[in-house]
XYZ file of N, CA and C in Angstrom:
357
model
N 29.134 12.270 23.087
C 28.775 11.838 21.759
C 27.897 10.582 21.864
N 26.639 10.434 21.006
C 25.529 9.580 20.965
C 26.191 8.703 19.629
N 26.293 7.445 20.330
C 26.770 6.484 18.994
C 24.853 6.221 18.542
N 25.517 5.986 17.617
C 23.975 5.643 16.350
C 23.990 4.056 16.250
N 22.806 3.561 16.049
C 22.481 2.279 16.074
C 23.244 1.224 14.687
N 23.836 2.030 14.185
C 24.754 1.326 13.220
C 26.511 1.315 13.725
N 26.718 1.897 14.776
C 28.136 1.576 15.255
C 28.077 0.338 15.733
N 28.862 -0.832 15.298
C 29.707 -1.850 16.144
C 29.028 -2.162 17.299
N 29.525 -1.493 18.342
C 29.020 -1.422 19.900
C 28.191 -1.283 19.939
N 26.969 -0.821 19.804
C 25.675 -0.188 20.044
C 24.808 -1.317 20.561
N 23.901 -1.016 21.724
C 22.361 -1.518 21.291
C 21.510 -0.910 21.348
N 20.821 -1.203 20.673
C 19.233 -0.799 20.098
C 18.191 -1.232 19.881
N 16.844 -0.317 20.156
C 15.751 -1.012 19.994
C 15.168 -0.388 18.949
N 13.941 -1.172 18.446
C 13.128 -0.742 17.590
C 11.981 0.403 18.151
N 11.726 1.401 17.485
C 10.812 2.233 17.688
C 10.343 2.379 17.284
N 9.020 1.982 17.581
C 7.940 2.278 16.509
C 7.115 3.342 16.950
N 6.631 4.034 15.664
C 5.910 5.387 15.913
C 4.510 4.859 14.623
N 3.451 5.190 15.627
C 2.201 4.631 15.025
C 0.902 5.894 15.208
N 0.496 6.415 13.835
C -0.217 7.205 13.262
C -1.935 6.196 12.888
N -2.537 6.435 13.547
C -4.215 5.465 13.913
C -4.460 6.342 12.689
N -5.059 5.764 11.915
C -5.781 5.983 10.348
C -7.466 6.458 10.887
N -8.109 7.362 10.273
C -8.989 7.836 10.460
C -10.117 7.067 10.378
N -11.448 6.787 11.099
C -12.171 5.789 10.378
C -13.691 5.811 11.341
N -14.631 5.447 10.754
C -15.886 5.491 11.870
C -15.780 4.737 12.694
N -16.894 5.300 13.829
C -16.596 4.864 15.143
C -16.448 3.680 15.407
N -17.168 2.917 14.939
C -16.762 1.281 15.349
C -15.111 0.874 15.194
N -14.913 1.114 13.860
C -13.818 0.590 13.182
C -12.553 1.611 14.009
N -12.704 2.792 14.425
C -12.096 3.985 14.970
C -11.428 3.235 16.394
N -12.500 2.331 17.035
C -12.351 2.251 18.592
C -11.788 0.355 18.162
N -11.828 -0.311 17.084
C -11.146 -1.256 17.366
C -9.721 -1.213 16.841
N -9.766 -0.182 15.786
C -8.217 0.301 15.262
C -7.306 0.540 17.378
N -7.745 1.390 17.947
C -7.380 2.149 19.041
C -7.414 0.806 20.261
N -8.302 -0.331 20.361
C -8.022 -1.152 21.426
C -6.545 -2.123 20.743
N -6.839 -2.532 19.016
C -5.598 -3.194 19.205
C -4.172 -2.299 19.155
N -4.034 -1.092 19.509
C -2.893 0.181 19.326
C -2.668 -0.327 21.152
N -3.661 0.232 21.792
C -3.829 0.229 23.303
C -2.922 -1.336 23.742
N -2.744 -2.414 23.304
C -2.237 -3.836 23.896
C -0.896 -3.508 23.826
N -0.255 -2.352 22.981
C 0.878 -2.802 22.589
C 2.127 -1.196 22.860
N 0.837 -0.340 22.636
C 2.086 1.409 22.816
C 1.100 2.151 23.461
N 2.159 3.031 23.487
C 1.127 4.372 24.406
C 0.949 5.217 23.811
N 0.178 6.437 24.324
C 0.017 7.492 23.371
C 0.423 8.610 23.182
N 1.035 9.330 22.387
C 1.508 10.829 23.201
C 0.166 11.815 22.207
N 0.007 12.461 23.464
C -1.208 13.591 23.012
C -0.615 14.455 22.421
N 0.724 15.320 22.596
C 1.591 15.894 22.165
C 1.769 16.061 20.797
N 2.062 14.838 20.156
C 2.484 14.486 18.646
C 1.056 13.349 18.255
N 0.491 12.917 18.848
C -0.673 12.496 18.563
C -0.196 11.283 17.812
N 0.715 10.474 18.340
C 0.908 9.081 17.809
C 1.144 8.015 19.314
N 1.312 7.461 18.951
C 1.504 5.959 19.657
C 2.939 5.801 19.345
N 3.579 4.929 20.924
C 4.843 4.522 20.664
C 4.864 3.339 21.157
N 5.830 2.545 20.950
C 6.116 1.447 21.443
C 7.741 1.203 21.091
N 8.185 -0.065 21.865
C 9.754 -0.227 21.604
C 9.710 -1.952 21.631
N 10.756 -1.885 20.753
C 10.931 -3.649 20.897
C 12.644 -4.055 20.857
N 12.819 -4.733 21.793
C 14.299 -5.015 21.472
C 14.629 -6.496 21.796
N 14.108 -7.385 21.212
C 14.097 -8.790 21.434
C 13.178 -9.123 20.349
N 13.374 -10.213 19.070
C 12.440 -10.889 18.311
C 11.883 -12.322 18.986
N 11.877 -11.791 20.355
C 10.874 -13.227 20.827
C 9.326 -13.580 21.022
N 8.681 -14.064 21.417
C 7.418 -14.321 21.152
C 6.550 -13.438 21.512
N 6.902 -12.216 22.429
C 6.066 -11.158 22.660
C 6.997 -9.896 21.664
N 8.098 -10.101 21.114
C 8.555 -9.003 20.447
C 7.368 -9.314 18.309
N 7.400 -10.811 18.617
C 7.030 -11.151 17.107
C 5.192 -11.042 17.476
N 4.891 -11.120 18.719
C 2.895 -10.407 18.619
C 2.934 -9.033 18.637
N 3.767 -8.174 18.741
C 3.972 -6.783 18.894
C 3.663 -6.605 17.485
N 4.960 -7.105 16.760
C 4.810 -6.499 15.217
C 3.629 -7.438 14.603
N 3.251 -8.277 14.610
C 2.518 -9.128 14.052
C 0.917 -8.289 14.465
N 0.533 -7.483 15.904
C -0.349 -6.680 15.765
C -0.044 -4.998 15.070
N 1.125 -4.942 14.731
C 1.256 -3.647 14.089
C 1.011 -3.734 12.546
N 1.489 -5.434 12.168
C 1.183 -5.412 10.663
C -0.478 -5.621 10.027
N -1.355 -6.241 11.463
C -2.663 -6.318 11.276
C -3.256 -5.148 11.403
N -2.577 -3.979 11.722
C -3.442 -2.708 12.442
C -3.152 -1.941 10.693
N -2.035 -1.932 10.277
C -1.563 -1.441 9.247
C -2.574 -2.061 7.906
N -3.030 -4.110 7.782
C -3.518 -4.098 7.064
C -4.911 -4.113 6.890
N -5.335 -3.665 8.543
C -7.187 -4.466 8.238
C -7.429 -2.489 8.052
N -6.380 -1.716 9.107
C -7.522 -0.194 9.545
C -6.329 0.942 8.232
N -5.532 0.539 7.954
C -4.589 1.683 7.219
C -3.480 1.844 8.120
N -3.411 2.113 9.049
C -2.788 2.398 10.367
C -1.305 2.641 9.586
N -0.847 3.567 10.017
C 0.812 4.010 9.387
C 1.670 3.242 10.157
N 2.436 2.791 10.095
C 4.032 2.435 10.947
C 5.121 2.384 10.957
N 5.108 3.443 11.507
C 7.134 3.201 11.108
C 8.324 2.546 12.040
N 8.911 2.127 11.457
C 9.744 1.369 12.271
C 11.409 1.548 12.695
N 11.741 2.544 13.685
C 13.111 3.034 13.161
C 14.116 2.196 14.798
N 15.242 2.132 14.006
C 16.484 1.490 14.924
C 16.969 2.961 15.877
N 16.981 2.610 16.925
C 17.157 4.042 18.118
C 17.995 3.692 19.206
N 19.156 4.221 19.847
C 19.970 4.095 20.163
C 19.079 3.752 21.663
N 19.882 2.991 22.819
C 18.573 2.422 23.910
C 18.526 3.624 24.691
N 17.049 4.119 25.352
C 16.806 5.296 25.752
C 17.446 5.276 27.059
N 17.612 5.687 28.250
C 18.337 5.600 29.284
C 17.273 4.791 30.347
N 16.132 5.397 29.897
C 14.926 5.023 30.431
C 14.483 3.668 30.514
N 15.102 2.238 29.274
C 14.553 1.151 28.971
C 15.131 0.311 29.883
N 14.438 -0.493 30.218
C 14.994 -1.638 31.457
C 14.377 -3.449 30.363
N 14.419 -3.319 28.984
C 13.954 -4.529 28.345
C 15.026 -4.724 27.999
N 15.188 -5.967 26.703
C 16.450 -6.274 26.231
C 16.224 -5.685 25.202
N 17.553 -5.708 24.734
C 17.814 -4.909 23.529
C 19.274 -5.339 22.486
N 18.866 -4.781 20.972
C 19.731 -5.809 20.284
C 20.962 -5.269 20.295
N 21.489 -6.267 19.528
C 23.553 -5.811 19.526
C 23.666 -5.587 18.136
N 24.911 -4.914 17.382
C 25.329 -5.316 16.480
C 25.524 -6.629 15.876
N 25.000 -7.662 16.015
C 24.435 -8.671 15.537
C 24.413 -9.262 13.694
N 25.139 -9.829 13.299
C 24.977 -10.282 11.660
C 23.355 -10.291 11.236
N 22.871 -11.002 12.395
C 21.273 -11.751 12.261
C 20.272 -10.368 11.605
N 20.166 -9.852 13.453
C 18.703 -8.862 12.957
C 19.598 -7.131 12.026
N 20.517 -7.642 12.873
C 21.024 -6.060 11.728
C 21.150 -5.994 10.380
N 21.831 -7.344 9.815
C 21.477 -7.626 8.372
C 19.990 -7.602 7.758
N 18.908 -7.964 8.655
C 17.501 -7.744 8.089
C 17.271 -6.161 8.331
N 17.347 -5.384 9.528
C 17.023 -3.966 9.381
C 17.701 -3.351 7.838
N 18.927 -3.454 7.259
C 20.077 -2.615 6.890
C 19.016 -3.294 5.205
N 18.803 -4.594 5.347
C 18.399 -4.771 4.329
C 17.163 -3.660 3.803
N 16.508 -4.331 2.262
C 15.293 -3.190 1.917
C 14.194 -4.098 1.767
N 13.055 -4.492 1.913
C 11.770 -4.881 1.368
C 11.872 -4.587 0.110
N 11.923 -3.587 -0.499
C 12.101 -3.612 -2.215
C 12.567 -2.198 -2.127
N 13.368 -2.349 -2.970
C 14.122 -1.011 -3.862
C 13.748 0.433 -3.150
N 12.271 0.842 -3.205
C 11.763 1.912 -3.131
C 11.105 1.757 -1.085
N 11.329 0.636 -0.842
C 10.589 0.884 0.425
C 11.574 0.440 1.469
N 12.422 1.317 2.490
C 13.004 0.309 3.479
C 11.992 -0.783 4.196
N 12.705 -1.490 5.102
C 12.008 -2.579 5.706
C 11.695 -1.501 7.169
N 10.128 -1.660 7.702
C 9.627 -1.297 8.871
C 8.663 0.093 8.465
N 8.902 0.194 7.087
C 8.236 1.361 6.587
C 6.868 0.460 5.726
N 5.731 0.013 6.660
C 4.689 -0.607 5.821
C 3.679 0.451 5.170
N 3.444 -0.744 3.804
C 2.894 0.794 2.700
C 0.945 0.970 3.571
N 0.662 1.858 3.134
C -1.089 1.956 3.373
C -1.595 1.232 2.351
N -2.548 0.213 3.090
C -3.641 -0.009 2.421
C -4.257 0.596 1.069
């Protein structure tokens, strides 16, 4: 049995899954270098991933280039809590009052938090 990132015990990271907004070539290839600093790509599903499990100074330029990619190019992002892959060797959060009370929280009514709207 897979505990979920809301049990007690758990840690977890953030996953972000990032959808590059359509756009001419210039604007196309700088949307894609600032994607490139931060996730990879799967050709597969044709998004970008990345993981974060620490709000420290490279976890806060991560999102801080996901919220610029989201507001200069459209760029989609979602942001979901994921149980730690077996695969991750970073840190990763705990059940925690701090950041779990901000995930659990909402940005407003209609939008969870990590779900940024489009441009």
């Amino acid at each position: 049995m897979t505990s979920s990132p809301n049990s007690p015990d758990c840690a977890w990271v953030l996953e972000a899954t990032i959808r590059a907004a359509p756009a001419a070539d210039p604007q196309w290839q700088e949307q894609l270098d600032r994607l490139r600093q931060i996730a990879s790509y799967d050709l597969e599903t044709q998004t970008w991933h990345a993981r974060l499990g620490a709000l420290d100074l490279a976890g806060m330029q991560m999102l801080q280039t996901l919220f610029d990619a989201a507001r200069v190019h459209g760029t989609e992002v979602r942001l979901t809590p994921v149980a730690v892959p077996a695969c991750w060797d970073g840190p990763a959060f705990t059940r925690g009052p701090d950041v779990a009370a901000v995930l659990e929280a909402q940005a407003d009514r209609s939008r969870p938090l990590g779900q940024l709207p489009l441009a």
